[in-house]
Coordinates of C-alpha atoms in Angstrom, one line a residue:
X1 CA 72.0 -44.3 -152.2
X2 CA 71.7 -47.7 -150.5
X3 CA 71.8 -51.1 -152.5
X4 CA 71.9 -54.4 -151.2
X5 CA 71.6 -56.4 -154.0
X6 CA 72.1 -60.0 -153.8
X7 CA 72.2 -60.8 -157.1
X8 CA 70.8 -64.2 -158.4
X9 CA 71.8 -66.7 -161.4
X10 CA 70.8 -65.4 -164.7
X11 CA 68.6 -68.8 -165.1
X12 CA 67.3 -67.3 -162.5
X13 CA 66.8 -63.5 -162.6
X14 CA 65.5 -64.3 -166.3
X15 CA 62.9 -66.9 -164.8
X16 CA 61.8 -63.8 -162.3
X17 CA 61.5 -61.2 -165.0
X18 CA 59.4 -63.4 -167.3
X19 CA 57.5 -64.1 -163.9
X20 CA 57.2 -60.5 -163.1
X21 CA 56.3 -59.3 -166.5
X22 CA 53.3 -61.9 -166.6
X23 CA 52.0 -60.6 -163.1
X24 CA 51.9 -56.7 -164.6
X25 CA 50.4 -57.5 -168.0
X26 CA 47.5 -59.3 -166.3
X27 CA 47.1 -56.6 -164.1
X28 CA 47.2 -54.0 -166.9
X29 CA 44.6 -56.0 -168.5
X30 CA 42.1 -56.6 -166.0
X31 CA 42.3 -52.7 -165.7
X32 CA 40.6 -52.4 -169.2
X33 CA 39.7 -55.3 -170.8
X34 CA 36.5 -55.4 -169.4
X35 CA 35.5 -51.7 -171.5
X36 CA 33.7 -53.6 -174.5
X37 CA 31.4 -56.1 -172.1
X38 CA 30.0 -52.6 -170.3
X39 CA 27.3 -52.3 -172.5
X40 CA 26.2 -56.2 -171.9
X41 CA 27.2 -56.1 -168.2
X42 CA 24.3 -53.0 -168.1
X43 CA 22.0 -55.4 -169.7
X44 CA 22.1 -58.2 -167.6
X45 CA 22.2 -56.3 -164.3
X46 CA 19.9 -53.3 -165.4
X47 CA 22.1 -50.8 -164.4
X48 CA 22.3 -47.3 -164.2
X49 CA 25.2 -45.2 -166.3
X50 CA 26.8 -44.8 -163.2
X51 CA 26.3 -47.9 -161.4
X52 CA 28.1 -49.8 -164.2
X53 CA 31.0 -47.2 -164.3
X54 CA 31.5 -48.0 -161.0
X55 CA 33.4 -51.3 -162.0
X56 CA 36.1 -49.4 -164.0
X57 CA 35.9 -46.6 -160.9
X58 CA 36.4 -48.7 -157.9
X59 CA 39.2 -50.8 -159.7
X60 CA 41.0 -47.6 -159.7
X61 CA 40.5 -46.2 -156.9
X62 CA 41.7 -50.0 -154.8
X63 CA 44.3 -49.4 -157.1
X64 CA 45.3 -46.5 -156.1
X65 CA 45.4 -47.0 -152.4
X66 CA 47.1 -50.1 -152.9
X67 CA 50.7 -48.9 -154.7
X68 CA 51.9 -47.3 -151.6
X69 CA 50.2 -49.8 -149.1
X70 CA 51.7 -52.6 -150.8
X71 CA 55.4 -51.2 -150.8
X72 CA 54.8 -50.7 -147.4
X73 CA 53.4 -54.6 -146.9
X74 CA 56.5 -55.4 -149.5
X75 CA 59.3 -54.2 -146.7
X76 CA 57.5 -55.6 -143.8
X77 CA 57.0 -59.3 -144.8
X78 CA 58.9 -59.7 -148.1
X79 CA 58.0 -58.6 -151.8
X80 CA 57.8 -61.7 -153.2
X81 CA 55.4 -62.7 -150.6
X82 CA 53.0 -59.9 -151.2
X83 CA 53.5 -60.1 -154.5
X84 CA 52.1 -64.4 -154.1
X85 CA 48.8 -62.7 -152.2
X86 CA 48.1 -59.4 -154.7
X87 CA 48.0 -61.7 -157.4
X88 CA 45.6 -64.9 -155.0
X89 CA 43.6 -61.9 -154.3
X90 CA 43.7 -60.6 -158.1
X91 CA 42.6 -64.2 -158.9
X92 CA 39.8 -64.8 -156.3
X93 CA 38.3 -61.1 -157.1
X94 CA 38.2 -62.6 -160.5
X95 CA 36.1 -65.6 -159.4
X96 CA 33.6 -63.4 -157.7
X97 CA 33.5 -60.8 -160.4
X98 CA 32.7 -64.0 -162.8
X99 CA 29.6 -65.1 -160.5
X100 CA 28.4 -61.6 -160.3
X101 CA 28.4 -61.9 -164.2
X102 CA 26.4 -65.3 -164.0
X103 CA 24.0 -64.0 -161.2
X104 CA 23.2 -60.4 -163.0
X105 CA 23.9 -58.3 -159.6
X106 CA 26.1 -55.3 -160.5
X107 CA 27.0 -55.6 -156.2
X108 CA 29.0 -58.7 -156.8
X109 CA 31.0 -57.5 -160.1
X110 CA 32.1 -54.5 -157.9
X111 CA 33.3 -56.0 -154.8
X112 CA 34.9 -58.8 -157.7
X113 CA 36.8 -55.6 -159.3
X114 CA 37.4 -54.0 -155.2
X115 CA 39.6 -57.4 -154.9
X116 CA 41.0 -57.3 -158.3
X117 CA 42.2 -53.8 -158.0
X118 CA 44.4 -54.8 -155.7
X119 CA 46.9 -56.1 -157.9
X120 CA 48.0 -52.4 -159.3
X121 CA 50.3 -53.1 -156.4
X122 CA 52.7 -55.6 -158.6
X123 CA 54.0 -53.3 -160.3
X124 CA 56.5 -51.0 -157.5
X125 CA 57.2 -54.3 -156.2
X126 CA 58.1 -56.0 -158.9
X127 CA 60.3 -52.4 -159.2
X128 CA 61.9 -53.9 -155.6
X129 CA 62.6 -56.9 -156.4
X130 CA 64.7 -56.5 -159.5
X131 CA 66.4 -54.0 -158.0
X132 CA 67.0 -56.0 -154.5
X133 CA 68.0 -59.4 -157.0
X134 CA 69.2 -58.0 -159.9
X135 CA 73.4 -57.8 -161.1
X136 CA 73.2 -54.2 -161.6
X137 CA 73.8 -54.0 -165.2
X138 CA 70.5 -56.0 -165.6
X139 CA 68.3 -53.5 -163.8
X140 CA 67.7 -51.1 -166.3
X141 CA 66.6 -53.3 -168.9
X142 CA 64.5 -55.4 -166.6
X143 CA 62.4 -52.4 -165.3
X144 CA 61.7 -51.4 -169.0
X145 CA 60.5 -54.8 -169.4
X146 CA 57.9 -54.8 -166.3
X147 CA 57.2 -51.3 -167.4
X148 CA 56.5 -51.6 -170.9
X149 CA 53.4 -53.8 -170.1
X150 CA 51.7 -50.8 -168.9
X151 CA 51.3 -49.5 -172.1
X152 CA 51.4 -52.9 -173.7
X153 CA 48.3 -53.9 -171.6
X154 CA 46.3 -50.8 -172.3
X155 CA 46.6 -51.1 -176.0
X156 CA 45.6 -55.0 -176.7
X157 CA 43.0 -55.1 -174.2
X158 CA 40.1 -53.7 -176.0
X159 CA 40.4 -55.9 -179.6
X160 CA 41.1 -58.7 -177.1
X161 CA 38.2 -57.6 -174.6
X162 CA 36.0 -57.6 -177.8
X163 CA 37.2 -61.0 -179.5
X164 CA 36.3 -62.8 -176.0
X165 CA 32.8 -61.5 -175.8
X166 CA 32.0 -62.4 -179.3
X167 CA 33.7 -65.9 -179.1
X168 CA 33.3 -66.9 -175.8
X169 CA 30.8 -64.9 -173.9
X170 CA 30.5 -61.8 -171.6
X171 CA 31.0 -63.8 -168.0
X172 CA 35.1 -64.9 -169.9
X173 CA 36.5 -61.8 -169.7
X174 CA 36.7 -62.3 -165.9
X175 CA 36.7 -66.5 -166.2
X176 CA 40.2 -66.4 -168.0
X177 CA 41.4 -63.8 -165.6
X178 CA 40.7 -66.6 -162.8
X179 CA 43.6 -68.3 -164.5
X180 CA 45.4 -66.0 -164.8
X181 CA 45.7 -64.3 -161.4
X182 CA 46.1 -68.1 -159.7
X183 CA 48.6 -68.8 -162.8
X184 CA 50.6 -66.1 -162.4
X185 CA 50.8 -66.8 -158.4
X186 CA 51.4 -70.5 -158.6
X187 CA 54.5 -69.0 -160.8
X188 CA 55.9 -66.4 -158.5
X189 CA 56.3 -69.1 -155.6
X190 CA 57.9 -71.1 -158.0
X191 CA 60.3 -68.6 -159.6
X192 CA 61.2 -65.7 -158.0
X193 CA 63.2 -65.5 -154.9
X194 CA 62.4 -65.0 -151.4
X195 CA 62.9 -60.9 -150.4
X196 CA 64.0 -60.2 -147.2
X197 CA 62.1 -59.1 -144.7
X198 CA 62.3 -55.8 -142.6
X199 CA 59.7 -57.3 -139.2
X200 CA 60.6 -53.9 -137.3
X201 CA 58.5 -51.5 -140.1
X202 CA 55.9 -50.7 -138.9
X203 CA 52.1 -50.2 -140.8
X204 CA 51.3 -46.2 -141.4
X205 CA 47.3 -46.8 -141.2
X206 CA 46.4 -43.2 -140.6
X207 CA 48.8 -42.0 -143.2
X208 CA 47.1 -44.5 -145.4
X209 CA 43.5 -43.7 -144.8
X210 CA 44.2 -40.2 -144.9
X211 CA 46.2 -40.8 -148.7
X212 CA 43.1 -43.0 -149.6
X213 CA 40.6 -40.6 -148.6
X214 CA 42.6 -37.7 -150.7
X215 CA 43.3 -40.1 -153.8
X216 CA 39.6 -41.4 -153.6
X217 CA 38.3 -37.9 -153.7
X218 CA 40.3 -36.6 -156.1
X219 CA 39.9 -39.3 -159.1
X220 CA 35.8 -39.5 -157.8
X221 CA 35.5 -35.9 -158.7
X222 CA 37.2 -35.6 -161.6
X223 CA 35.4 -38.8 -162.8
X224 CA 32.1 -36.5 -162.1
X225 CA 33.2 -33.1 -163.7
X226 CA 33.5 -35.4 -167.1
X227 CA 29.9 -35.9 -167.2
X228 CA 28.9 -32.5 -165.5
X229 CA 31.2 -30.1 -165.7
X230 CA 33.9 -28.9 -164.1
X231 CA 32.2 -26.5 -161.9
X232 CA 29.4 -29.3 -160.5
X233 CA 29.1 -28.9 -157.1
X234 CA 29.3 -32.9 -156.7
X235 CA 32.2 -32.9 -158.2
X236 CA 34.1 -29.7 -156.9
X237 CA 33.2 -30.9 -153.3
X238 CA 34.7 -33.4 -154.4
X239 CA 38.2 -32.4 -155.0
X240 CA 37.6 -29.6 -152.1
X241 CA 37.5 -33.1 -149.9
X242 CA 40.5 -34.3 -151.8
X243 CA 42.3 -31.4 -151.1
X244 CA 41.8 -31.1 -146.8
X245 CA 42.5 -35.0 -147.2
X246 CA 46.3 -34.6 -149.0
X247 CA 47.1 -30.8 -147.0
X248 CA 46.4 -33.2 -143.8
X249 CA 48.5 -36.0 -145.0
X250 CA 51.5 -34.2 -145.8
X251 CA 52.7 -32.7 -142.2
X252 CA 51.4 -36.1 -140.7
X253 CA 53.9 -38.3 -142.9
X254 CA 56.6 -35.6 -141.8
X255 CA 55.5 -35.8 -138.3
X256 CA 55.4 -39.5 -137.9
X257 CA 58.0 -42.3 -137.6
X258 CA 57.5 -45.0 -139.7
X259 CA 55.7 -42.9 -142.4
X260 CA 53.5 -44.7 -145.4
X261 CA 55.7 -42.4 -147.6
X262 CA 59.0 -40.4 -147.3
X263 CA 57.1 -37.0 -148.0
X264 CA 60.9 -35.5 -148.0
X265 CA 62.2 -38.0 -150.9
X266 CA 59.2 -37.1 -152.9
X267 CA 60.2 -33.1 -152.6
X268 CA 63.9 -34.1 -153.2
X269 CA 65.6 -33.1 -156.6
X270 CA 65.5 -35.8 -159.2
X271 CA 62.4 -37.3 -157.8
X272 CA 60.4 -34.0 -157.6
X273 CA 61.3 -33.3 -160.6
X274 CA 60.6 -36.2 -162.3
X275 CA 57.3 -36.6 -161.3
X276 CA 56.9 -33.1 -162.8
X277 CA 57.4 -34.8 -165.9
X278 CA 55.6 -37.7 -165.2
X279 CA 52.0 -35.5 -164.6
X280 CA 52.5 -33.7 -167.7
X281 CA 53.2 -36.8 -169.5
X282 CA 50.5 -38.9 -167.9
X283 CA 47.9 -35.7 -169.2
X284 CA 49.3 -35.6 -172.4
X285 CA 49.4 -39.4 -173.2
X286 CA 47.1 -41.3 -171.2
X287 CA 44.3 -37.8 -171.8
X288 CA 44.1 -38.3 -175.2
X289 CA 44.6 -42.2 -175.7
X290 CA 41.2 -43.0 -175.2
X291 CA 40.5 -40.2 -177.8
X292 CA 42.1 -42.2 -180.9
X293 CA 39.6 -45.0 -181.5
X294 CA 36.5 -42.0 -181.3
X295 CA 38.8 -40.3 -183.8
X296 CA 39.2 -43.0 -185.8
X297 CA 35.4 -44.1 -185.6
X298 CA 34.4 -40.7 -186.8
X299 CA 31.9 -40.6 -189.8
X300 CA 33.0 -39.5 -193.5
X301 CA 30.5 -37.4 -193.7
X302 CA 31.6 -35.7 -190.4
X303 CA 34.9 -35.2 -192.0
X304 CA 36.6 -38.5 -190.4
X305 CA 37.9 -41.7 -191.6
X306 CA 34.6 -43.6 -190.6
X307 CA 36.8 -47.0 -189.6
X308 CA 34.2 -49.2 -187.6
X309 CA 34.8 -50.0 -183.9
X310 CA 37.2 -53.0 -184.2
X311 CA 38.9 -50.9 -187.2
X312 CA 39.8 -48.4 -184.5
X313 CA 40.6 -50.7 -181.4
X314 CA 43.3 -53.3 -184.0
X315 CA 45.6 -49.8 -185.0
X316 CA 46.1 -50.0 -181.0
X317 CA 47.8 -53.3 -182.1
X318 CA 50.9 -52.7 -184.2
X319 CA 51.7 -49.7 -181.4
X320 CA 51.8 -52.2 -178.6
X321 CA 54.1 -54.8 -180.7
X322 CA 56.7 -51.9 -181.2
X323 CA 56.2 -50.6 -177.7
X324 CA 57.3 -53.9 -176.5
X325 CA 60.0 -55.0 -179.6
X326 CA 61.5 -51.6 -178.4
X327 CA 62.1 -51.9 -175.0
X328 CA 65.2 -54.1 -174.8
X329 CA 66.7 -51.3 -177.0
X330 CA 65.3 -48.6 -174.8
X331 CA 66.8 -50.3 -171.6
X332 CA 70.2 -50.5 -173.2
X333 CA 70.1 -47.1 -174.3
X334 CA 69.2 -46.1 -170.8
X335 CA 72.5 -47.8 -168.9
X336 CA 74.7 -47.2 -171.4
X337 CA 74.2 -43.1 -171.1
X338 CA 71.3 -41.8 -169.5
X339 CA 68.0 -42.3 -168.6
X340 CA 67.7 -38.6 -169.1
X341 CA 68.2 -38.6 -172.6
X342 CA 65.2 -41.1 -173.5
X343 CA 62.6 -39.1 -171.4
X344 CA 63.8 -36.1 -173.4
X345 CA 63.7 -37.4 -176.9
X346 CA 60.1 -39.2 -176.0
X347 CA 58.5 -35.9 -174.8
X348 CA 60.0 -34.3 -177.8
X349 CA 58.8 -37.2 -180.1
X350 CA 55.4 -36.9 -178.2
X351 CA 54.7 -33.3 -179.1
X352 CA 55.6 -33.7 -182.9
X353 CA 53.4 -36.7 -183.0
X354 CA 50.6 -35.1 -181.1
X355 CA 51.0 -32.2 -183.0
X356 CA 51.4 -33.9 -186.6
X357 CA 47.7 -36.1 -185.4
X358 CA 45.7 -32.5 -184.5
X359 CA 47.3 -31.3 -188.2
X360 CA 45.8 -34.2 -190.1
X361 CA 43.0 -35.7 -188.3
X362 CA 41.2 -37.8 -190.5
X363 CA 44.3 -39.3 -192.6
X364 CA 44.6 -42.5 -191.2
X365 CA 48.2 -43.3 -192.3
X366 CA 49.3 -40.2 -190.7
X367 CA 47.5 -41.7 -187.7
X368 CA 48.9 -45.0 -187.4
X369 CA 52.5 -43.7 -188.2
X370 CA 52.2 -41.1 -185.7
X371 CA 50.8 -43.6 -182.9
X372 CA 53.4 -46.0 -184.2
X373 CA 56.1 -43.2 -183.1
X374 CA 54.0 -41.6 -180.3
X375 CA 54.0 -45.5 -178.8
X376 CA 57.8 -46.1 -178.7
X377 CA 57.9 -42.2 -177.5
X378 CA 55.8 -43.2 -174.8
X379 CA 57.7 -46.6 -173.7
X380 CA 61.1 -45.0 -173.9
X381 CA 60.0 -42.0 -171.1
X382 CA 58.0 -44.0 -168.8
X383 CA 60.4 -46.9 -168.5
X384 CA 63.2 -44.0 -168.2
X385 CA 61.5 -42.3 -165.9
X386 CA 61.2 -45.6 -163.8
X387 CA 64.3 -46.0 -164.3
X388 CA 65.3 -43.1 -163.0
X389 CA 63.6 -43.0 -159.6
X390 CA 65.2 -46.7 -159.2
X391 CA 68.7 -45.4 -159.0
X392 CA 68.4 -42.3 -156.9
X393 CA 66.8 -43.3 -153.8
X394 CA 67.7 -46.3 -151.3
X395 CA 66.8 -49.6 -152.1
X396 CA 64.1 -49.5 -149.3
X397 CA 62.1 -46.9 -151.1
X398 CA 62.1 -48.4 -154.2
X399 CA 58.4 -49.7 -154.2
X400 CA 56.9 -47.1 -152.8
X401 CA 58.7 -44.3 -154.8
X402 CA 57.6 -46.1 -158.0
X403 CA 54.1 -46.7 -156.7
X404 CA 53.3 -42.8 -156.2
X405 CA 54.6 -42.0 -159.5
X406 CA 52.7 -44.2 -161.2
X407 CA 49.6 -42.7 -158.6
X408 CA 50.7 -39.1 -160.3
X409 CA 50.7 -40.3 -163.9
X410 CA 47.3 -41.7 -163.5
X411 CA 45.8 -38.4 -161.9
X412 CA 47.6 -36.6 -164.8
X413 CA 45.5 -39.2 -166.6
X414 CA 42.6 -38.1 -165.1
X415 CA 43.0 -34.4 -165.5
X416 CA 44.0 -34.9 -169.0
X417 CA 41.1 -36.6 -170.3
X418 CA 38.9 -34.0 -168.9
X419 CA 41.2 -31.1 -170.8
X420 CA 40.4 -33.5 -174.0
X421 CA 36.7 -33.5 -173.4
X422 CA 36.3 -30.1 -172.6
X423 CA 38.0 -29.3 -175.7
X424 CA 35.8 -31.1 -177.5
X425 CA 33.1 -29.4 -176.0
X426 CA 33.5 -26.2 -176.2
X427 CA 34.5 -27.0 -180.8
X428 CA 31.1 -29.1 -181.1
X429 CA 28.9 -26.6 -178.7
X430 CA 30.5 -23.6 -181.3
X431 CA 29.3 -25.3 -184.2
X432 CA 32.5 -27.3 -184.9
X433 CA 32.6 -30.9 -186.4
X434 CA 33.5 -33.3 -184.1
X435 CA 36.9 -34.0 -185.8
X436 CA 37.6 -30.2 -185.8
X437 CA 37.1 -31.1 -181.5
X438 CA 39.3 -34.0 -181.7
X439 CA 41.9 -32.4 -183.7
X440 CA 41.6 -29.3 -180.9
X441 CA 41.8 -31.9 -178.0
X442 CA 45.1 -32.8 -179.8
X443 CA 46.8 -30.0 -180.2
X444 CA 46.3 -29.0 -176.6
X445 CA 47.7 -32.3 -175.8
X446 CA 50.3 -31.6 -177.7
X447 CA 51.4 -28.0 -175.6
X448 CA 51.3 -30.1 -172.6
X449 CA 53.6 -32.2 -173.7
X450 CA 55.5 -29.7 -174.8
X451 CA 55.4 -28.4 -171.2
X452 CA 56.9 -31.9 -169.6
X453 CA 59.8 -31.6 -172.8
X454 CA 60.5 -28.0 -171.0
X455 CA 60.5 -29.7 -167.4
X456 CA 62.3 -32.9 -168.8
X457 CA 65.6 -30.6 -169.4
X458 CA 65.4 -29.7 -165.7
X459 CA 66.4 -33.8 -164.3
X460 CA 69.6 -33.6 -163.5
X461 CA 72.2 -35.9 -165.7
X462 CA 73.8 -38.0 -162.7
X463 CA 72.0 -41.5 -162.2
X464 CA 73.7 -43.1 -159.5
X465 CA 73.4 -40.2 -156.1
X466 CA 71.3 -40.0 -153.7
X467 CA 67.8 -38.2 -154.3

């Protein structure tokens, strides 16, 4: 492992971390805060269901490609400079989307979302900045703080979106992001120290195109199967295109002198095993996260809790608060012991809590308690995974390896979402109540999380060696 961390003063480091945390939270909120506004946007633009779904789909697709490309650009031009550009583009995209809502133009909104989506590259670049500038004793806890923003943003985005729509109007969903985007860019320029550059690094454009086609086809294909089923021709065809593109991408990256992603690093030791665990966690946790509010809203006459949409969304808030509160503790645990331990504990607790929800799908206190533990387990596991990867790869590869890990988690989430939806459909189509379908979906997630637990045992205990 190569390290060239310069170290900065404690005050400078603290201010930089606060800034990077704000950038990560803004990007996470931008991903899903728009969800409560989709019905209103559909009405204003007279869009079809497929058309309005593009508002979410293109953000995710651009974000997936942005992470490895941003990592490469960070090496060539400096991580801080690229973060500054990404947050400026996030603010610009938010402005375009706001104008689109005001004009009732779906195309303009989608263009704005495409521009917004590049902000996903902020997360891996933040890890690289921390790695290069922080004192070794502070790296672990700092990465945990930034990583926890993904879960926090996902948990609070829906309630915040609902409040904004009810009290300010639909256009403010994006208008607020204009302020946070440009504000974060200004903060980066002022508070984050300059990053070293590697002018000789080449931009792997063919590799980026192949990876982009592969990821776009895969995510679009999985999204299509959620509507038309696993064996729909369109979904299957897109997945096939994805397989061809990704299979071609791997040998190309192995041959090229300056690859977009070092495939040999991804296939080596700790990195490979950690990414396998990440896929399972993404499938289990993200795959069922969208089910939690739906489960709580199932009517009482159908065996559910019968909560309103607002009440169900608010259940996620304490989960997010506890998640954020325990992040520093988890960082210290991993630094003092080994980040492998929080990964294993997180998987074990995730298995137990998901199984508990499956066993008592109508008991609100049980669900809330399980979700709180589940949130802590997820925060600990994912933050520890980020630190494991950071500790075992060359400093120059921090952003690209972290970015690929997030992509793998998102692919796992897409697969898990489809698995959960399929479990519910099978139960309901055979005459079962929706509450039983949801219980089956959480039960399947518990089994997947158990697989993650088994895989986590194979991650080596060493934390400061080459991958």
